[in-house]
mmCIF file of N, CA and C in Angstrom:
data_model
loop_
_atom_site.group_PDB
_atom_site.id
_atom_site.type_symbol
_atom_site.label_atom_id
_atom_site.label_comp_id
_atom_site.label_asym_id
_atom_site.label_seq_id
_atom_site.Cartn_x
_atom_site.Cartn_y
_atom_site.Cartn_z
ATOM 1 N N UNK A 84 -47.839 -3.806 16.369
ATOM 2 C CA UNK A 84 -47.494 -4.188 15.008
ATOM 3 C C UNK A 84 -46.517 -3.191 14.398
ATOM 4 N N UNK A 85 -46.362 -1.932 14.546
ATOM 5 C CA UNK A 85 -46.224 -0.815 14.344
ATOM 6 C C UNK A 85 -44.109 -1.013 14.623
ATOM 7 N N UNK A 86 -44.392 -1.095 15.800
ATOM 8 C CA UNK A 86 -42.551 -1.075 16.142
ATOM 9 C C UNK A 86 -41.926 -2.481 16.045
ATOM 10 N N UNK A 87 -42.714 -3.506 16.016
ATOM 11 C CA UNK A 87 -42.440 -5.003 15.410
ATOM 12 C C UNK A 87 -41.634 -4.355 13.755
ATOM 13 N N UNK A 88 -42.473 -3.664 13.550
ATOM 14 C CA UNK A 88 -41.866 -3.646 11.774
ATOM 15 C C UNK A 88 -40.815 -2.734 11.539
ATOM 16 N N UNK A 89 -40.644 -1.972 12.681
ATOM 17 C CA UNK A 89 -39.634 -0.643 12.732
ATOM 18 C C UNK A 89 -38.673 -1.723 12.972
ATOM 19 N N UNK A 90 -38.321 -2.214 13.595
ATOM 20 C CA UNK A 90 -37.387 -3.166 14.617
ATOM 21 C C UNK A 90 -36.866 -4.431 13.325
ATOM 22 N N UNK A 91 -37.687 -4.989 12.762
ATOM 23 C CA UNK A 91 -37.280 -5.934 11.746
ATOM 24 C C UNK A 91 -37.187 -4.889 10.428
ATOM 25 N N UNK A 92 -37.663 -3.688 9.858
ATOM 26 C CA UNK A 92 -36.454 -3.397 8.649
ATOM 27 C C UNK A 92 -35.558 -3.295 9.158
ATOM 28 N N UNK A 93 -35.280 -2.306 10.685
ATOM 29 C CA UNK A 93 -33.600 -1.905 10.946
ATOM 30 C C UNK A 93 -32.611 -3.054 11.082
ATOM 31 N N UNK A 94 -33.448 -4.678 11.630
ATOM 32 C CA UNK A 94 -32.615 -5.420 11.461
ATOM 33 C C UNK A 94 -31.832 -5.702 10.244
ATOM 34 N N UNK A 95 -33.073 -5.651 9.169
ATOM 35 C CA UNK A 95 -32.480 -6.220 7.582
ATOM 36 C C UNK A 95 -31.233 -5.178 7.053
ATOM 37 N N UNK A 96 -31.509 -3.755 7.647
ATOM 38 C CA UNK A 96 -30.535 -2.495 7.258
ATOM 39 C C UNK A 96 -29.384 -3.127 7.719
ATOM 40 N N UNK A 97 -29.240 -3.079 9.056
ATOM 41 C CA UNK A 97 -27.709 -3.772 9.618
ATOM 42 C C UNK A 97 -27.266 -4.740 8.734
ATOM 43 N N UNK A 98 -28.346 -5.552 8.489
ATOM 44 C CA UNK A 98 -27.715 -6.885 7.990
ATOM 45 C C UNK A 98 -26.879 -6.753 6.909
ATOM 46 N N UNK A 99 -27.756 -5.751 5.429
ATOM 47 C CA UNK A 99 -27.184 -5.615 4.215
ATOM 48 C C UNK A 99 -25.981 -4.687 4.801
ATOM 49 N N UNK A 100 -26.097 -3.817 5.451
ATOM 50 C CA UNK A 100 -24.827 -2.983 5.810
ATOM 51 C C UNK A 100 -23.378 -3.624 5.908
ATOM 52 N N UNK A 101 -23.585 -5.128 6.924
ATOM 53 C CA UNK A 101 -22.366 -5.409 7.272
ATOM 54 C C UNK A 101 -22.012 -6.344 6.163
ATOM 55 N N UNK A 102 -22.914 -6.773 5.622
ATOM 56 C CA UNK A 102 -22.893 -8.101 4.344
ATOM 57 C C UNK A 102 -21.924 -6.733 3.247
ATOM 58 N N UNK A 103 -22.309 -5.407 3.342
ATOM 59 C CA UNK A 103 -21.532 -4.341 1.931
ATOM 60 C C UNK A 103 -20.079 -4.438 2.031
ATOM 61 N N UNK A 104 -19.858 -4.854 3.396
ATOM 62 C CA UNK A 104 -18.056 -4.452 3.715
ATOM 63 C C UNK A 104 -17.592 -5.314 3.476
ATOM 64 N N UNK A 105 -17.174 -5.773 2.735
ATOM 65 C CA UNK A 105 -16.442 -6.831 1.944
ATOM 66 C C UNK A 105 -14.542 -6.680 2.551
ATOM 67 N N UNK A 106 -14.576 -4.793 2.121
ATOM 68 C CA UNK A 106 -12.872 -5.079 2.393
ATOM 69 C C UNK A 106 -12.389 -4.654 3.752
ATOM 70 N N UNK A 107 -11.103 -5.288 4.023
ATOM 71 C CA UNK A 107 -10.775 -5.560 5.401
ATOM 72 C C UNK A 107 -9.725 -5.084 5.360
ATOM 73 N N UNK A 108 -8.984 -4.183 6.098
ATOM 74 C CA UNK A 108 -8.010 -3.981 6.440
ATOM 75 C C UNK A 108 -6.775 -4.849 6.821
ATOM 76 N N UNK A 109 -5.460 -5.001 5.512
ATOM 77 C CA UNK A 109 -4.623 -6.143 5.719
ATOM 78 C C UNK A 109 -3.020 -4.913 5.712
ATOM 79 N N UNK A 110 -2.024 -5.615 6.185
ATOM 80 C CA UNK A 110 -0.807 -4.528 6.894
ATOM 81 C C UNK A 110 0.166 -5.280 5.838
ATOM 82 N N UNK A 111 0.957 -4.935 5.102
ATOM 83 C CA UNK A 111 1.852 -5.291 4.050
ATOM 84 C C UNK A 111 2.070 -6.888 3.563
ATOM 85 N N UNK A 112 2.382 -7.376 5.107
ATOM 86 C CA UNK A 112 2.910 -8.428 5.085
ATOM 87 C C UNK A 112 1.928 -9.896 4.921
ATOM 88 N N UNK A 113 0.973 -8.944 5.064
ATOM 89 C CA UNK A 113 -0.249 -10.023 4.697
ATOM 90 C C UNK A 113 -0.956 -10.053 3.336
ATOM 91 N N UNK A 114 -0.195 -9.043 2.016
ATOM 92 C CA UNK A 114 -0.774 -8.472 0.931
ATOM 93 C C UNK A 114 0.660 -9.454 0.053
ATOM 94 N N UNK A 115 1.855 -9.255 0.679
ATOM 95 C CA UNK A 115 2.982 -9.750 -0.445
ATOM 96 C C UNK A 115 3.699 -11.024 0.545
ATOM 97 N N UNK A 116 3.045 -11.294 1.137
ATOM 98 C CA UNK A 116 3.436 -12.645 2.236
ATOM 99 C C UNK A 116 4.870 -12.369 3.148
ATOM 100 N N UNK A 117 5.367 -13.637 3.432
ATOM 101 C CA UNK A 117 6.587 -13.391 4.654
ATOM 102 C C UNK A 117 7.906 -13.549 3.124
ATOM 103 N N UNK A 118 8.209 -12.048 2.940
ATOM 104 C CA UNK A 118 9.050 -12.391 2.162
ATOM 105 C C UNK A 118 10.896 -11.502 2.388
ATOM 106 N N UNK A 119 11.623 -11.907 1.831
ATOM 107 C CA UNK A 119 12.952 -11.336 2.496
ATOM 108 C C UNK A 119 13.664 -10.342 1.325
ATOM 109 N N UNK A 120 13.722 -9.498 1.472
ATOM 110 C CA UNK A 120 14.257 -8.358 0.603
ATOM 111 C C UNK A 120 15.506 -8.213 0.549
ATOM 112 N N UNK A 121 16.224 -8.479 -0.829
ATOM 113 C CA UNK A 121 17.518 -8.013 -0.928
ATOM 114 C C UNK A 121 18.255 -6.971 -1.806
ATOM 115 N N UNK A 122 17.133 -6.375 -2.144
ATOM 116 C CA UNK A 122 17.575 -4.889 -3.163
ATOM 117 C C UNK A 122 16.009 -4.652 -3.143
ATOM 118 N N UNK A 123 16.100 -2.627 -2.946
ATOM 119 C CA UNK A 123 15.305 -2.244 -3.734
ATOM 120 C C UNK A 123 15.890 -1.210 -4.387
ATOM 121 N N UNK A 124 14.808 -0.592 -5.340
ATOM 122 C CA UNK A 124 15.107 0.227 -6.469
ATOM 123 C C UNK A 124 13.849 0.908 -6.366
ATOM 124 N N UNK A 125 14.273 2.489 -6.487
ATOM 125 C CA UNK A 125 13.531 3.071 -6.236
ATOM 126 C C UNK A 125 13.843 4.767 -7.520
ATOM 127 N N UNK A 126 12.687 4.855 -8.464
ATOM 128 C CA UNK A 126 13.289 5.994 -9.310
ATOM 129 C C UNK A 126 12.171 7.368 -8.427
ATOM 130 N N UNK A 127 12.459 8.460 -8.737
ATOM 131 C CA UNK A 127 11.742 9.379 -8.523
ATOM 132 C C UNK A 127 11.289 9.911 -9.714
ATOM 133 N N UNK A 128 9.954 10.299 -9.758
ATOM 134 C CA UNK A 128 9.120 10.399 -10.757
ATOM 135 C C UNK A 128 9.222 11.503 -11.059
ATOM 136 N N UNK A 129 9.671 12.789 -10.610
ATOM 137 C CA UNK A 129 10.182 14.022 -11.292
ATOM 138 C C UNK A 129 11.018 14.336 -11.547
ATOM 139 N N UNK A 130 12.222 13.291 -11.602
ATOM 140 C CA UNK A 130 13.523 14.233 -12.395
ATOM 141 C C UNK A 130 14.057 12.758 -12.842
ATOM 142 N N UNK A 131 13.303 11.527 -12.539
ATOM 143 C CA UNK A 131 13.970 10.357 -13.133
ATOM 144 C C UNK A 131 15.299 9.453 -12.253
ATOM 145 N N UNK A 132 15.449 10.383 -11.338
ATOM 146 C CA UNK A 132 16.720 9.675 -11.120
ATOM 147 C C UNK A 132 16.656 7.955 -10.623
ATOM 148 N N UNK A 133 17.611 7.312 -10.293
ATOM 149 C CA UNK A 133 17.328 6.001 -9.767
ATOM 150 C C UNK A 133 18.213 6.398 -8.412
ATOM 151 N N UNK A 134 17.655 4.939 -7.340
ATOM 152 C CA UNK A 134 18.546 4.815 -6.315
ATOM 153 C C UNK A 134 18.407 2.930 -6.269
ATOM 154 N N UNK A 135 19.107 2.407 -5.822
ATOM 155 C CA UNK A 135 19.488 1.402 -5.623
ATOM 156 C C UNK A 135 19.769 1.133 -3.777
ATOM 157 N N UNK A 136 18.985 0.570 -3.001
ATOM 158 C CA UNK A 136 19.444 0.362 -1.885
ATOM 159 C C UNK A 136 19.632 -1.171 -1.647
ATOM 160 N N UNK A 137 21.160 -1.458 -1.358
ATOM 161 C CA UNK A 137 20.974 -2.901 -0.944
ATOM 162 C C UNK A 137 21.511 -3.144 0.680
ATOM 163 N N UNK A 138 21.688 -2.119 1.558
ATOM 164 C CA UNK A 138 22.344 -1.803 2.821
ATOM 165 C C UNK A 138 20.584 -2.296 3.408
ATOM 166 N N UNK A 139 21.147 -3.968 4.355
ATOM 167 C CA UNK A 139 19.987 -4.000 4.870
ATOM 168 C C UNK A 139 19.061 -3.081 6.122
ATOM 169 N N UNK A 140 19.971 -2.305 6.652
ATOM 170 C CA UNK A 140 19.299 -1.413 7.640
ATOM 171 C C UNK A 140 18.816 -0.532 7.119
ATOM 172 N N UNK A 141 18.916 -0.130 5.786
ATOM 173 C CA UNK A 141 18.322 0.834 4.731
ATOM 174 C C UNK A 141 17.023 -0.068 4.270
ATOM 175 N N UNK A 142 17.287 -1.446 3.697
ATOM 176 C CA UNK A 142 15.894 -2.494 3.793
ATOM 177 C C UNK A 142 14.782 -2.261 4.548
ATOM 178 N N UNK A 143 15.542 -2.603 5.982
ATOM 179 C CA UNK A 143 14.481 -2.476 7.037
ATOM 180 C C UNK A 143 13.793 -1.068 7.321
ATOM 181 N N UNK A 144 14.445 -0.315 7.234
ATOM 182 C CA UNK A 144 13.896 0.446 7.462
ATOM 183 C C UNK A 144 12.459 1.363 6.043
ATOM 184 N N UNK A 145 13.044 0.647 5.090
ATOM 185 C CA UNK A 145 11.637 0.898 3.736
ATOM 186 C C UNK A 145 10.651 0.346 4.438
ATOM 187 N N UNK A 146 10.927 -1.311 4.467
ATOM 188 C CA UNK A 146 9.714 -2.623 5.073
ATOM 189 C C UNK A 146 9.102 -1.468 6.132
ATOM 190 N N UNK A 147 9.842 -1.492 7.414
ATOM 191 C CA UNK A 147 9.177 -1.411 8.335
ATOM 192 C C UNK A 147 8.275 0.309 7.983
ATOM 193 N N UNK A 148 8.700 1.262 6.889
ATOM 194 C CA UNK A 148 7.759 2.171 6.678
ATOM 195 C C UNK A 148 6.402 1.598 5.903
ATOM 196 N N UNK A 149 6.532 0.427 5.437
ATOM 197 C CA UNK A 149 5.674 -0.132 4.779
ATOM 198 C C UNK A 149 4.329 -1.046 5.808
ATOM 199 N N UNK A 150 4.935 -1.062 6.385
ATOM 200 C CA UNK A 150 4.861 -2.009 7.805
ATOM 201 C C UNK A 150 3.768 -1.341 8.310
ATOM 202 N N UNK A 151 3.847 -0.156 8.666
ATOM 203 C CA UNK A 151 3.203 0.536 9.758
ATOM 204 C C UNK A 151 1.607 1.242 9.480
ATOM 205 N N UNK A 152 1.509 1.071 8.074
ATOM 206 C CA UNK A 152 0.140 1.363 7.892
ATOM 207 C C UNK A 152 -0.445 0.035 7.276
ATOM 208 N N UNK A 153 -1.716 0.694 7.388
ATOM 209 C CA UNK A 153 -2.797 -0.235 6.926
ATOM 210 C C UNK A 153 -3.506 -0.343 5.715
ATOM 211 N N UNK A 154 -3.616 -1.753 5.107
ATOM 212 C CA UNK A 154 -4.100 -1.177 3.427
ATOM 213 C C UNK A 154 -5.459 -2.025 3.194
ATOM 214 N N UNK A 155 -6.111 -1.247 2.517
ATOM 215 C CA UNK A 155 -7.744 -1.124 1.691
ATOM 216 C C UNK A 155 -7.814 -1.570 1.022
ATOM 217 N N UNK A 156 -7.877 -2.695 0.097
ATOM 218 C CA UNK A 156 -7.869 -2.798 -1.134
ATOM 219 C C UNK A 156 -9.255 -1.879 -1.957
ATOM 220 N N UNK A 157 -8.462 -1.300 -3.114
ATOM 221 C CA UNK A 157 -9.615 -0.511 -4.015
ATOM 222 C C UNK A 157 -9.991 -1.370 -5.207
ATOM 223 N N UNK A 158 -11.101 -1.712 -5.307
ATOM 224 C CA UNK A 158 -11.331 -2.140 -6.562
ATOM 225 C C UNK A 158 -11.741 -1.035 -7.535
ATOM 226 N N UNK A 159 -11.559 -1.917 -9.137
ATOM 227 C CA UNK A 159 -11.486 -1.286 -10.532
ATOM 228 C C UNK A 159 -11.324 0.286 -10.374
ATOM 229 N N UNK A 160 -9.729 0.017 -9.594
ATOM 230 C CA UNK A 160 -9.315 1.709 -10.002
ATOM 231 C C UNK A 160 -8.842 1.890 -10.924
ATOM 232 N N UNK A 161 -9.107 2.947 -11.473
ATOM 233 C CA UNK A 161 -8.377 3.349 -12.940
ATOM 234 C C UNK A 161 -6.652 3.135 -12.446
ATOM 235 N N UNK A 162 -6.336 3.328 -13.727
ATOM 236 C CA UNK A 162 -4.768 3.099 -13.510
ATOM 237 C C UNK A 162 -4.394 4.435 -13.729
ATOM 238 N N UNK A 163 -3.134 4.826 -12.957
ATOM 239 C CA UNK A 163 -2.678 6.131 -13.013
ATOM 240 C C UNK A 163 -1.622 6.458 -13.548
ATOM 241 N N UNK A 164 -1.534 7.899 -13.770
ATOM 242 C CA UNK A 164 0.080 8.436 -15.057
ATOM 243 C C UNK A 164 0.451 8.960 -13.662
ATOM 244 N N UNK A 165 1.936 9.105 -13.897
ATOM 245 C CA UNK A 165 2.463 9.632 -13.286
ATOM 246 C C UNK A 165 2.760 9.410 -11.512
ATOM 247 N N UNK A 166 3.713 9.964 -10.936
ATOM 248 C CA UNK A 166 4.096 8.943 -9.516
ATOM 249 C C UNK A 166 5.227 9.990 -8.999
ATOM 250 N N UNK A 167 5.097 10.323 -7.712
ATOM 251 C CA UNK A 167 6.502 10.750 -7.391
ATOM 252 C C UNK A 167 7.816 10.085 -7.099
ATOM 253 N N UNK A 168 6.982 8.562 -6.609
ATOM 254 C CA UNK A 168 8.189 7.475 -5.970
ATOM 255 C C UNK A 168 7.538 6.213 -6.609
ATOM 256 N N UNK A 169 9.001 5.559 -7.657
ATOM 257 C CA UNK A 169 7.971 4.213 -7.965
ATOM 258 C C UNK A 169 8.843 3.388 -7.493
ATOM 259 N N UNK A 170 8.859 1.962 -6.963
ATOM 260 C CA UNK A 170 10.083 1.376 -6.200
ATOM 261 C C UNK A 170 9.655 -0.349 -6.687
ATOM 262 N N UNK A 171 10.614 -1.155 -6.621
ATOM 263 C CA UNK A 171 10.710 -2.364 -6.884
ATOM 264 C C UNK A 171 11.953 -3.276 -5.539
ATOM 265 N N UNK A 172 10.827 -4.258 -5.273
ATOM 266 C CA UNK A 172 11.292 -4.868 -4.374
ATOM 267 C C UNK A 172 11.819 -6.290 -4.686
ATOM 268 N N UNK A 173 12.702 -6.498 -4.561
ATOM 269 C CA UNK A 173 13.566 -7.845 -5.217
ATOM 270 C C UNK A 173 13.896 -8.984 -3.858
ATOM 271 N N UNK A 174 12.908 -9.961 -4.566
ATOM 272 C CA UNK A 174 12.750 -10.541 -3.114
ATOM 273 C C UNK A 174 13.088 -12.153 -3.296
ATOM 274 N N UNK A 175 14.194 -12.922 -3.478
ATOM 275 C CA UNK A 175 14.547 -14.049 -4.044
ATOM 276 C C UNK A 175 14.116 -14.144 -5.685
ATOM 277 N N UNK A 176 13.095 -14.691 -6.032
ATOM 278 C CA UNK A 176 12.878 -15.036 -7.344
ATOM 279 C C UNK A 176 11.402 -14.292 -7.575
ATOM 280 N N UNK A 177 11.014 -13.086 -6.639
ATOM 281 C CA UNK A 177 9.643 -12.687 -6.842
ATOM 282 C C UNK A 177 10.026 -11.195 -6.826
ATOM 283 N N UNK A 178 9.668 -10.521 -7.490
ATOM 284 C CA UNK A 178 9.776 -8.897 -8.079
ATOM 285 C C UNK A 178 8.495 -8.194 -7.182
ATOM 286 N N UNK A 179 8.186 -7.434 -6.196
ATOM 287 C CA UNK A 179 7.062 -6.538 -6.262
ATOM 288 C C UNK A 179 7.488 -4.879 -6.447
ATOM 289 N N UNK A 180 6.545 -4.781 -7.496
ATOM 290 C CA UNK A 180 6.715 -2.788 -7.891
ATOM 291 C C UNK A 180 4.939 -2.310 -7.169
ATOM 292 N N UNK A 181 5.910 -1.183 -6.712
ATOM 293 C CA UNK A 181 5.214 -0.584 -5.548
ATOM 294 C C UNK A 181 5.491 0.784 -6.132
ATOM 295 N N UNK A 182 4.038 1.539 -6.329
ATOM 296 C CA UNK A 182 4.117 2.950 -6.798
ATOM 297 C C UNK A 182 3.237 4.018 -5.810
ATOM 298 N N UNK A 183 4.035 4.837 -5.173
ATOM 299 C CA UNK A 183 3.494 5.836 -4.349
ATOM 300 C C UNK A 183 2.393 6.891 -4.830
ATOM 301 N N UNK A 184 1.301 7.267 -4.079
ATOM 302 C CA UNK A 184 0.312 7.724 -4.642
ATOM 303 C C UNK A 184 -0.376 8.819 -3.613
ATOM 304 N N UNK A 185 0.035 9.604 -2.755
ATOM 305 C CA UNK A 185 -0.616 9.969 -1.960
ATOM 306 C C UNK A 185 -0.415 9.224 -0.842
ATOM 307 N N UNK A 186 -2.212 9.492 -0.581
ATOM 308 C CA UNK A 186 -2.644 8.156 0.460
ATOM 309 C C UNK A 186 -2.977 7.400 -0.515
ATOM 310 N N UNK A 187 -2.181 6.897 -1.544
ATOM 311 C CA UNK A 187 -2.961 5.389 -2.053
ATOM 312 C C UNK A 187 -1.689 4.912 -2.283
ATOM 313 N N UNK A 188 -1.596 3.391 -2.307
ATOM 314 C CA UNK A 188 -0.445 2.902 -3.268
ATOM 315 C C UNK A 188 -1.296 1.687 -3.892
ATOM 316 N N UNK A 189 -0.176 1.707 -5.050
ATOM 317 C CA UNK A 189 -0.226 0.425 -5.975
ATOM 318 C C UNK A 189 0.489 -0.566 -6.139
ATOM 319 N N UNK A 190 0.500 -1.744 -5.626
ATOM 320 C CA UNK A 190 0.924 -2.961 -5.528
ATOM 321 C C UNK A 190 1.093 -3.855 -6.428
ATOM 322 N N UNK A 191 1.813 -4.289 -7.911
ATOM 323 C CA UNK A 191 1.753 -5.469 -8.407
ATOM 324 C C UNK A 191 0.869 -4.942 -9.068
ATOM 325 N N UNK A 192 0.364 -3.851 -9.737
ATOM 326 C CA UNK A 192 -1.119 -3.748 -10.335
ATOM 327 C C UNK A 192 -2.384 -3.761 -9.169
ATOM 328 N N UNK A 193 -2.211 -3.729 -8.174
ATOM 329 C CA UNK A 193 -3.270 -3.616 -7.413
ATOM 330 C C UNK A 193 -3.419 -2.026 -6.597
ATOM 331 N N UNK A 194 -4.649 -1.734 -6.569
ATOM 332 C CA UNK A 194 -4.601 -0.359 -5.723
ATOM 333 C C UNK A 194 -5.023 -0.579 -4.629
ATOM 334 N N UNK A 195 -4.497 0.239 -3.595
ATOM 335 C CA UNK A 195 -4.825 0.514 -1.718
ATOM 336 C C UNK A 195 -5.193 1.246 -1.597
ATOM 337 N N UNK A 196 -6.270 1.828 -0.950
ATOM 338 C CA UNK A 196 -6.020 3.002 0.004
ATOM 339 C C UNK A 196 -5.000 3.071 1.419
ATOM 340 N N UNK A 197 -4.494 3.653 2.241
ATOM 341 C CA UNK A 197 -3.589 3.671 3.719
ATOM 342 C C UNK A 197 -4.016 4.660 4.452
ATOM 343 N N UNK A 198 -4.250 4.246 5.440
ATOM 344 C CA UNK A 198 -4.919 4.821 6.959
ATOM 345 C C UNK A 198 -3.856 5.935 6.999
ATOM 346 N N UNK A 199 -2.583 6.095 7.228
ATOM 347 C CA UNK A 199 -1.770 6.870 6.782
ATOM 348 C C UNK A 199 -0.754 6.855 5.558
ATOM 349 N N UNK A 200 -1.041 8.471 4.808
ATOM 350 C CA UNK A 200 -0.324 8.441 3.560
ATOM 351 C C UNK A 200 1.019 8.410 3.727
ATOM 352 N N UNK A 201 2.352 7.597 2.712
ATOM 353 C CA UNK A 201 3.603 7.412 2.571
ATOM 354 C C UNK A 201 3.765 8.677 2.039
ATOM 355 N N UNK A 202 4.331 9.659 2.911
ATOM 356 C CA UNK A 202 4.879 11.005 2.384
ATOM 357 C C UNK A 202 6.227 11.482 1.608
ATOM 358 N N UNK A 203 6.319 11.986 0.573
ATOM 359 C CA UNK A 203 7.244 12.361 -0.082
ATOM 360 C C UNK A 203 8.667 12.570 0.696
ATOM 361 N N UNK A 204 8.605 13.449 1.787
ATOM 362 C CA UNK A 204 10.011 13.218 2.897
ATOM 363 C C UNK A 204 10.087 11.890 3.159
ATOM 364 N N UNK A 205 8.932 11.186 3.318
ATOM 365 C CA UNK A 205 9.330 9.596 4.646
ATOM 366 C C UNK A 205 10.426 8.993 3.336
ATOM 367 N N UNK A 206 10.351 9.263 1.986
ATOM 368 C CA UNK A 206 10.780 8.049 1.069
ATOM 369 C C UNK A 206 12.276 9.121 0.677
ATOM 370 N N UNK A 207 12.341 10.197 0.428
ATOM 371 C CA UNK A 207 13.681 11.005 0.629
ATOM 372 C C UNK A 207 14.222 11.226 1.670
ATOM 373 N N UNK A 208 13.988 10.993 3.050
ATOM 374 C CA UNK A 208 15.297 10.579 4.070
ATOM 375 C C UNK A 208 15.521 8.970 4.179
ATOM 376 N N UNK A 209 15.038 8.183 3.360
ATOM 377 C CA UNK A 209 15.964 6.776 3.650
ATOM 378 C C UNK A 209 16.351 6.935 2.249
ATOM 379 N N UNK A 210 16.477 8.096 1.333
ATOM 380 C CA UNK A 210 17.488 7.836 0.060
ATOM 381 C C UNK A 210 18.712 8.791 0.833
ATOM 382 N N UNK A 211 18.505 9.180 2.102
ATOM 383 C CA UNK A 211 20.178 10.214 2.164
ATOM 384 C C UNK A 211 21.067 9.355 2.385
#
C-alpha cells in the first residue's frame, strides 16, 4: 500500500509539472510571421543617434541575427525605461519595434526572454 501511494503522488507531481509549462520556445519567424523587410531603423539609446539601413545584405544579416536565437515569451513584465538599441522593422504595411534588453527583448509590446543574449557589438558591427 505504502509504494502504491509513493508511485501515484509522483505521478500527479509530473503531471501538474508538465501541465505548469505553458511556454514554448518559438525562433523569430514564428513570433512576427513570414514577413519581408525593407528598411530598418535603428536609434541607440545612449547618445540618440539614428541609423537607417535599407542595403538588403545589411537586412539579412539583422533577420538572420534575429533568426538564430530562441524566444520565451514573459508574461506581465513590467515595462522598461531605457534601451541601448531600439529598432523598427518596416515590413510592407506592418511596423514591428523591437527593443534590445540584455538577454531579453521586446517585441510589439511583448517581452522574451533568448537562449542567447543580442549583444551590444552584434548590433554595432552591422551599423559599420
Amino acid at each position: 500500500m505504502k509504494n502504491s501511494t509513493i508511485v501515484l503522488i509522483s505521478i500527479v507531481i509530473l503531471f501538474i509539472c508538465g501541465c505548469s509549462q505553458t511556454s514554448t520556445s518559438k525562433d523569430f519567424m514564428e513570433i512576427v510571421g513570414d514577413i519581408s523587410v525593407s528598411k530598418i531603423e535603428i536609434v541607440d539609446g545612449r547618445n540618440g543617434k539614428r541609423y537607417s539601413i535599407t542595403e538588403k545584405e545589411k537586412i539579412q544579416q539583422f533577420i538572420h541575427l534575429l533568426n538564430e536565437r530562441e524566444y520565451k515569451e514573459i508574461k506581465n513584465h513590467e515595462k522598461t525605461k531605457g534601451f541601448v538599441y531600439a529598432s523598427v522593422l518596416y515590413c510592407d504595411n506592418k511596423e514591428f519595434y523591437i527593443t534590445f534588453l540584455d538577454d531579453e527583448i521586446e517585441i510589439n509590446d511583448s517581452y522574451f526572454s533568448l537562449n542567447m543574449p543580442i549583444l551590444e557589438k552584434d548590433i554595432s558591427n552591422l551599423l559599420k
